[in-house]
PDB file of C-alpha atoms in Angstrom:
ATOM      1  CA  PHE A   1     212.328 -51.468 191.389  1.00 51.00           C
ATOM      2  CA  PHE A   2     215.800 -52.186 190.614  1.00 57.00           C
ATOM      3  CA  PHE A   3     217.017 -53.699 187.104  1.00 59.00           C
ATOM      4  CA  PHE A   4     220.136 -55.444 187.188  1.00 60.00           C
ATOM      5  CA  LYS A   5     221.846 -55.594 183.978  1.00 65.00           C
ATOM      6  CA  GLN A   6     222.765 -58.912 183.205  1.00 71.00           C
ATOM      7  CA  LYS A   7     226.267 -60.349 182.377  1.00 70.00           C
ATOM      8  CA  THR A   8     227.300 -61.427 178.745  1.00 71.00           C
ATOM      9  CA  ALA A   9     228.983 -64.539 178.837  1.00 72.00           C
ATOM     10  CA  TYR A  10     232.004 -62.343 177.249  1.00 66.00           C
ATOM     11  CA  GLU A  11     232.175 -60.726 180.865  1.00 68.00           C
ATOM     12  CA  ILE A  12     231.964 -63.811 182.839  1.00 67.00           C
ATOM     13  CA  GLN A  13     235.042 -64.862 180.742  1.00 71.00           C
ATOM     14  CA  VAL A  14     236.674 -62.085 181.452  1.00 69.00           C
ATOM     15  CA  GLY A  15     236.112 -61.827 185.001  1.00 69.00           C
ATOM     16  CA  LEU A  16     236.921 -65.441 185.328  1.00 74.00           C
ATOM     17  CA  GLU A  17     239.975 -65.079 183.511  1.00 79.00           C
ATOM     18  CA  PHE A  18     241.075 -61.787 185.678  1.00 77.00           C
ATOM     19  CA  ARG A  19     240.593 -64.500 188.755  1.00 78.00           C
ATOM     20  CA  ARG A  20     242.616 -67.010 187.440  1.00 82.00           C
ATOM     21  CA  VAL A  21     245.426 -64.163 186.717  1.00 83.00           C
ATOM     22  CA  LEU A  22     245.149 -62.765 190.313  1.00 83.00           C
ATOM     23  CA  PHE A  23     245.129 -66.103 192.330  1.00 83.00           C
ATOM     24  CA  ARG A  24     248.513 -67.251 189.786  1.00 86.00           C
ATOM     25  CA  SER A  25     250.382 -64.185 190.929  1.00 86.00           C
ATOM     26  CA  LEU A  26     249.416 -64.553 194.486  1.00 86.00           C
ATOM     27  CA  LEU A  27     250.679 -68.115 194.165  1.00 86.00           C
ATOM     28  CA  GLU A  28     253.835 -67.300 192.661  1.00 88.00           C
ATOM     29  CA  ASN A  29     254.350 -64.504 195.686  1.00 88.00           C
ATOM     30  CA  HIS A  30     253.597 -66.947 198.046  1.00 93.00           C
ATOM     31  CA  ILE A  31     250.565 -65.256 199.302  1.00 94.00           C
ATOM     32  CA  HIS A  32     247.344 -66.767 200.588  1.00 95.00           C
ATOM     33  CA  PHE A  33     243.993 -65.154 202.050  1.00 95.00           C
ATOM     34  CA  LEU A  34     242.258 -66.633 205.067  1.00 96.00           C
ATOM     35  CA  TYR A  35     238.792 -64.921 204.726  1.00 95.00           C
ATOM     36  CA  GLY A  36     235.595 -65.466 206.489  1.00 94.00           C
ATOM     37  CA  GLU A  37     234.636 -68.200 208.270  1.00 94.00           C
ATOM     38  CA  ILE A  38     237.200 -70.723 209.879  1.00 94.00           C
ATOM     39  CA  ASP A  39     236.017 -73.694 208.836  1.00 94.00           C
ATOM     40  CA  GLU A  40     236.713 -77.111 206.915  1.00 94.00           C
ATOM     41  CA  SER A  41     236.603 -75.325 203.328  1.00 92.00           C
ATOM     42  CA  ASN A  42     238.539 -72.072 204.215  1.00 93.00           C
ATOM     43  CA  ILE A  43     241.156 -74.103 206.782  1.00 96.00           C
ATOM     44  CA  MET A  44     241.785 -76.709 203.603  1.00 96.00           C
ATOM     45  CA  ASP A  45     242.406 -74.125 201.053  1.00 94.00           C
ATOM     46  CA  ALA A  46     245.052 -72.734 203.343  1.00 96.00           C
ATOM     47  CA  ILE A  47     246.169 -76.094 204.582  1.00 97.00           C
ATOM     48  CA  TYR A  48     246.785 -77.187 200.752  1.00 96.00           C
ATOM     49  CA  TRP A  49     248.738 -73.816 199.525  1.00 96.00           C
ATOM     50  CA  ILE A  50     251.243 -74.228 202.682  1.00 97.00           C
ATOM     51  CA  THR A  51     251.591 -78.007 201.871  1.00 97.00           C
ATOM     52  CA  TYR A  52     252.040 -76.914 197.489  1.00 95.00           C
ATOM     53  CA  GLU A  53     254.541 -74.214 199.167  1.00 96.00           C
ATOM     54  CA  ASN A  54     256.170 -76.839 200.857  1.00 96.00           C
ATOM     55  CA  LEU A  55     256.750 -79.187 198.200  1.00 95.00           C
ATOM     56  CA  LYS A  56     258.922 -76.205 196.243  1.00 93.00           C
ATOM     57  CA  PRO A  57     262.503 -75.878 196.902  1.00 93.00           C
ATOM     58  CA  GLY A  58     263.779 -72.801 198.523  1.00 91.00           C
ATOM     59  CA  ASN A  59     263.079 -70.828 201.705  1.00 91.00           C
ATOM     60  CA  ASP A  60     260.376 -68.246 200.583  1.00 95.00           C
ATOM     61  CA  MET A  61     258.419 -66.595 203.056  1.00 97.00           C
ATOM     62  CA  LEU A  62     255.037 -67.462 203.012  1.00 98.00           C
ATOM     63  CA  THR A  63     252.434 -64.367 203.416  1.00 98.00           C
ATOM     64  CA  LEU A  64     248.727 -65.213 205.069  1.00 98.00           C
ATOM     65  CA  TYR A  65     246.752 -62.411 205.340  1.00 98.00           C
ATOM     66  CA  ILE A  66     243.996 -63.009 207.743  1.00 98.00           C
ATOM     67  CA  ASN A  67     240.277 -61.140 208.268  1.00 97.00           C
ATOM     68  CA  SER A  68     238.075 -63.518 210.052  1.00 97.00           C
ATOM     69  CA  ASP A  69     235.441 -63.079 212.718  1.00 95.00           C
ATOM     70  CA  GLY A  70     236.630 -66.732 213.915  1.00 94.00           C
ATOM     71  CA  GLY A  71     234.679 -70.042 213.803  1.00 93.00           C
ATOM     72  CA  ASN A  72     235.484 -73.994 214.431  1.00 93.00           C
ATOM     73  CA  LEU A  73     238.567 -74.264 216.763  1.00 94.00           C
ATOM     74  CA  GLN A  74     239.445 -77.712 215.545  1.00 94.00           C
ATOM     75  CA  ASP A  75     239.702 -76.744 212.462  1.00 96.00           C
ATOM     76  CA  ALA A  76     241.937 -73.725 213.128  1.00 97.00           C
ATOM     77  CA  PHE A  77     244.303 -76.214 214.943  1.00 97.00           C
ATOM     78  CA  ALA A  78     244.562 -78.204 211.948  1.00 97.00           C
ATOM     79  CA  LEU A  79     245.882 -75.354 210.504  1.00 98.00           C
ATOM     80  CA  ILE A  80     247.973 -74.193 213.006  1.00 98.00           C
ATOM     81  CA  GLU A  81     249.640 -77.916 213.410  1.00 97.00           C
ATOM     82  CA  VAL A  82     250.758 -77.402 209.455  1.00 98.00           C
ATOM     83  CA  MET A  83     251.903 -73.954 209.996  1.00 98.00           C
ATOM     84  CA  GLN A  84     254.154 -75.436 212.466  1.00 97.00           C
ATOM     85  CA  LYS A  85     255.495 -78.367 210.465  1.00 97.00           C
ATOM     86  CA  SER A  86     256.222 -75.998 207.610  1.00 97.00           C
ATOM     87  CA  LYS A  87     259.638 -75.825 206.582  1.00 96.00           C
ATOM     88  CA  LYS A  88     259.022 -72.160 205.286  1.00 97.00           C
ATOM     89  CA  PRO A  89     258.393 -69.287 207.469  1.00 98.00           C
ATOM     90  CA  ILE A  90     255.044 -68.021 207.368  1.00 98.00           C
ATOM     91  CA  ARG A  91     254.019 -64.424 208.090  1.00 98.00           C
ATOM     92  CA  THR A  92     250.592 -63.288 209.348  1.00 98.00           C
ATOM     93  CA  ILE A  93     248.975 -60.262 208.474  1.00 98.00           C
ATOM     94  CA  GLY A  94     246.243 -59.624 210.713  1.00 98.00           C
ATOM     95  CA  ILE A  95     243.735 -56.788 208.828  1.00 97.00           C
ATOM     96  CA  GLY A  96     239.838 -56.272 209.089  1.00 96.00           C
ATOM     97  CA  SER A  97     239.098 -58.669 212.025  1.00 96.00           C
ATOM     98  CA  VAL A  98     241.328 -61.133 213.721  1.00 97.00           C
ATOM     99  CA  CYS A  99     238.927 -63.001 216.140  1.00 96.00           C
ATOM    100  CA  SER A 100     238.752 -65.963 218.387  1.00 94.00           C
ATOM    101  CA  ALA A 101     239.991 -68.864 216.089  1.00 95.00           C
ATOM    102  CA  ALA A 102     241.381 -66.305 213.419  1.00 97.00           C
ATOM    103  CA  PHE A 103     243.149 -64.866 216.361  1.00 97.00           C
ATOM    104  CA  LEU A 104     245.222 -68.299 217.186  1.00 97.00           C
ATOM    105  CA  ILE A 105     246.173 -68.438 213.477  1.00 98.00           C
ATOM    106  CA  PHE A 106     247.393 -64.981 213.515  1.00 98.00           C
ATOM    107  CA  ALA A 107     249.782 -65.829 216.683  1.00 97.00           C
ATOM    108  CA  ALA A 108     250.735 -68.922 215.325  1.00 97.00           C
ATOM    109  CA  GLY A 109     252.802 -67.002 212.269  1.00 98.00           C
ATOM    110  CA  THR A 110     256.321 -66.805 212.522  1.00 97.00           C
ATOM    111  CA  LYS A 111     257.858 -64.832 215.419  1.00 97.00           C
ATOM    112  CA  GLY A 112     259.107 -61.800 214.319  1.00 97.00           C
ATOM    113  CA  GLU A 113     256.720 -61.790 211.319  1.00 98.00           C
ATOM    114  CA  ARG A 114     253.253 -61.283 212.550  1.00 98.00           C
ATOM    115  CA  LEU A 115     252.099 -58.272 211.424  1.00 98.00           C
ATOM    116  CA  ILE A 116     249.231 -56.133 212.549  1.00 98.00           C
ATOM    117  CA  SER A 117     247.220 -53.507 210.797  1.00 97.00           C
ATOM    118  CA  GLU A 118     245.982 -50.439 213.211  1.00 96.00           C
ATOM    119  CA  THR A 119     242.617 -50.380 212.353  1.00 95.00           C
ATOM    120  CA  ALA A 120     241.935 -54.251 212.817  1.00 96.00           C
ATOM    121  CA  SER A 121     239.458 -55.189 215.385  1.00 94.00           C
ATOM    122  CA  VAL A 122     241.154 -58.063 217.590  1.00 95.00           C
ATOM    123  CA  MET A 123     239.572 -60.500 219.863  1.00 92.00           C
ATOM    124  CA  CYS A 124     240.106 -63.023 221.720  1.00 92.00           C
ATOM    125  CA  HIS A 125     238.101 -65.546 224.272  1.00 88.00           C
ATOM    126  CA  GLN A 126     238.146 -68.707 225.730  1.00 81.00           C
ATOM    127  CA  PHE A 127     236.565 -71.357 223.951  1.00 74.00           C
ATOM    128  CA  SER A 128     232.639 -71.732 223.675  1.00 69.00           C
ATOM    129  CA  ASP A 129     230.529 -74.494 222.479  1.00 67.00           C
ATOM    130  CA  GLY A 130     226.842 -75.406 222.785  1.00 64.00           C
ATOM    131  CA  TYR A 131     225.997 -78.742 223.746  1.00 68.00           C
ATOM    132  CA  SER A 132     222.808 -80.687 223.953  1.00 70.00           C
ATOM    133  CA  GLY A 133     221.803 -84.661 224.262  1.00 72.00           C
ATOM    134  CA  LYS A 134     221.903 -86.901 226.980  1.00 83.00           C
ATOM    135  CA  TYR A 135     223.419 -85.862 230.362  1.00 85.00           C
ATOM    136  CA  HIS A 136     226.410 -88.266 230.002  1.00 81.00           C
ATOM    137  CA  ASP A 137     227.077 -86.964 226.431  1.00 79.00           C
ATOM    138  CA  ILE A 138     227.036 -83.687 227.999  1.00 80.00           C
ATOM    139  CA  LYS A 139     229.654 -84.726 230.339  1.00 81.00           C
ATOM    140  CA  ALA A 140     231.794 -86.470 227.597  1.00 81.00           C
ATOM    141  CA  ALA A 141     231.594 -82.776 225.741  1.00 78.00           C
ATOM    142  CA  ALA A 142     232.640 -80.844 228.725  1.00 81.00           C
ATOM    143  CA  LYS A 143     235.861 -82.764 228.891  1.00 84.00           C
ATOM    144  CA  GLU A 144     236.624 -81.543 225.205  1.00 82.00           C
ATOM    145  CA  SER A 145     235.650 -78.252 226.278  1.00 82.00           C
ATOM    146  CA  ASP A 146     238.774 -78.328 228.849  1.00 85.00           C
ATOM    147  CA  LEU A 147     241.118 -80.119 226.555  1.00 89.00           C
ATOM    148  CA  ALA A 148     240.414 -77.684 224.066  1.00 88.00           C
ATOM    149  CA  ASN A 149     241.086 -74.572 226.474  1.00 90.00           C
ATOM    150  CA  GLN A 150     244.310 -76.117 227.239  1.00 93.00           C
ATOM    151  CA  ARG A 151     245.533 -76.420 224.208  1.00 94.00           C
ATOM    152  CA  MET A 152     244.680 -72.981 223.641  1.00 93.00           C
ATOM    153  CA  VAL A 153     246.901 -71.915 226.509  1.00 95.00           C
ATOM    154  CA  ASN A 154     249.530 -73.947 225.371  1.00 96.00           C
ATOM    155  CA  LEU A 155     249.676 -72.858 222.033  1.00 96.00           C
ATOM    156  CA  LEU A 156     249.258 -69.156 223.276  1.00 96.00           C
ATOM    157  CA  LYS A 157     252.310 -69.788 225.479  1.00 96.00           C
ATOM    158  CA  GLU A 158     254.437 -71.163 223.429  1.00 96.00           C
ATOM    159  CA  PHE A 159     253.947 -67.998 220.640  1.00 96.00           C
ATOM    160  CA  THR A 160     254.001 -65.476 222.962  1.00 95.00           C
ATOM    161  CA  GLU A 161     256.249 -66.526 225.758  1.00 91.00           C
ATOM    162  CA  LEU A 162     253.980 -65.415 228.446  1.00 95.00           C
ATOM    163  CA  GLU A 163     253.122 -67.304 231.999  1.00 96.00           C
ATOM    164  CA  THR A 164     249.975 -69.430 232.227  1.00 96.00           C
ATOM    165  CA  ARG A 165     247.739 -67.260 234.574  1.00 96.00           C
ATOM    166  CA  THR A 166     248.802 -64.362 232.269  1.00 96.00           C
ATOM    167  CA  ILE A 167     247.642 -65.908 229.272  1.00 95.00           C
ATOM    168  CA  LYS A 168     244.436 -66.647 231.601  1.00 94.00           C
ATOM    169  CA  SER A 169     244.095 -63.060 232.999  1.00 94.00           C
ATOM    170  CA  LYS A 170     245.126 -61.206 229.676  1.00 94.00           C
ATOM    171  CA  LEU A 171     244.211 -63.132 226.573  1.00 93.00           C
ATOM    172  CA  LEU A 172     241.474 -65.773 228.068  1.00 91.00           C
ATOM    173  CA  PRO A 173     239.564 -64.151 230.820  1.00 89.00           C
ATOM    174  CA  PRO A 174     235.950 -64.954 231.451  1.00 89.00           C
ATOM    175  CA  SER A 175     234.637 -62.411 229.263  1.00 91.00           C
ATOM    176  CA  ASP A 176     235.664 -61.410 225.044  1.00 93.00           C
ATOM    177  CA  VAL A 177     238.527 -59.268 225.336  1.00 94.00           C
ATOM    178  CA  TRP A 178     239.410 -56.543 222.565  1.00 96.00           C
ATOM    179  CA  PHE A 179     242.859 -55.643 221.749  1.00 96.00           C
ATOM    180  CA  THR A 180     244.761 -52.581 220.066  1.00 96.00           C
ATOM    181  CA  ALA A 181     247.695 -53.306 217.589  1.00 96.00           C
ATOM    182  CA  ASP A 182     250.274 -51.738 220.496  1.00 96.00           C
ATOM    183  CA  GLU A 183     248.640 -54.230 223.032  1.00 95.00           C
ATOM    184  CA  LEU A 184     249.241 -57.060 220.910  1.00 96.00           C
ATOM    185  CA  ILE A 185     252.847 -56.149 220.023  1.00 96.00           C
ATOM    186  CA  GLU A 186     253.234 -55.408 223.948  1.00 96.00           C
ATOM    187  CA  LEU A 187     251.954 -59.110 224.848  1.00 96.00           C
ATOM    188  CA  GLY A 188     253.950 -60.964 221.970  1.00 96.00           C
ATOM    189  CA  VAL A 189     250.804 -62.019 219.899  1.00 97.00           C
ATOM    190  CA  ALA A 190     252.100 -59.743 217.110  1.00 97.00           C
ATOM    191  CA  ASP A 191     255.534 -58.139 216.420  1.00 97.00           C
ATOM    192  CA  ASN A 192     254.752 -54.963 214.300  1.00 96.00           C
ATOM    193  CA  ILE A 193     252.278 -52.910 212.849  1.00 96.00           C
ATOM    194  CA  PHE A 194     251.332 -53.512 209.071  1.00 93.00           C
TER     195      PHE A 194
END
């Protein structure tokens, strides 16, 4: 049997205060962490942060650390659109895992400011989803899959300046593709090693 010591109210309060001080410090230094599943909640926090930062005067560099296995592509598209509209430059720093939808978010950082850790696991792939239902609903969903895949190609073309055929063969081939930090720099997805 394992016995866990229950935290006292004081220990809980100290932990909460530490988190408040930590988050205040990160905000004051224009830093946000996108960590975990790319989903509505995680993305909304990042969108709120960028919007908040853009309400303040100045041209401070925003820094977005990314560590995610991916998630909802439409949520990623929403964040990327806000990143593109930001008046302030956004440095993206890929650490840990930068996969799937997180790969696109990472690539959307300001050119010259996309840094990747040498030890990061980095993967990109074609849009994938599982549909079920009536024939016509599946057919309609297939159209959205094609449109989503084309949006991915268009964004990667903008972020990397690669030709469409190179994007489809190197970044979005039929199977998942894994990259080293040096390969990302060579393809124009990242700019420097972190």
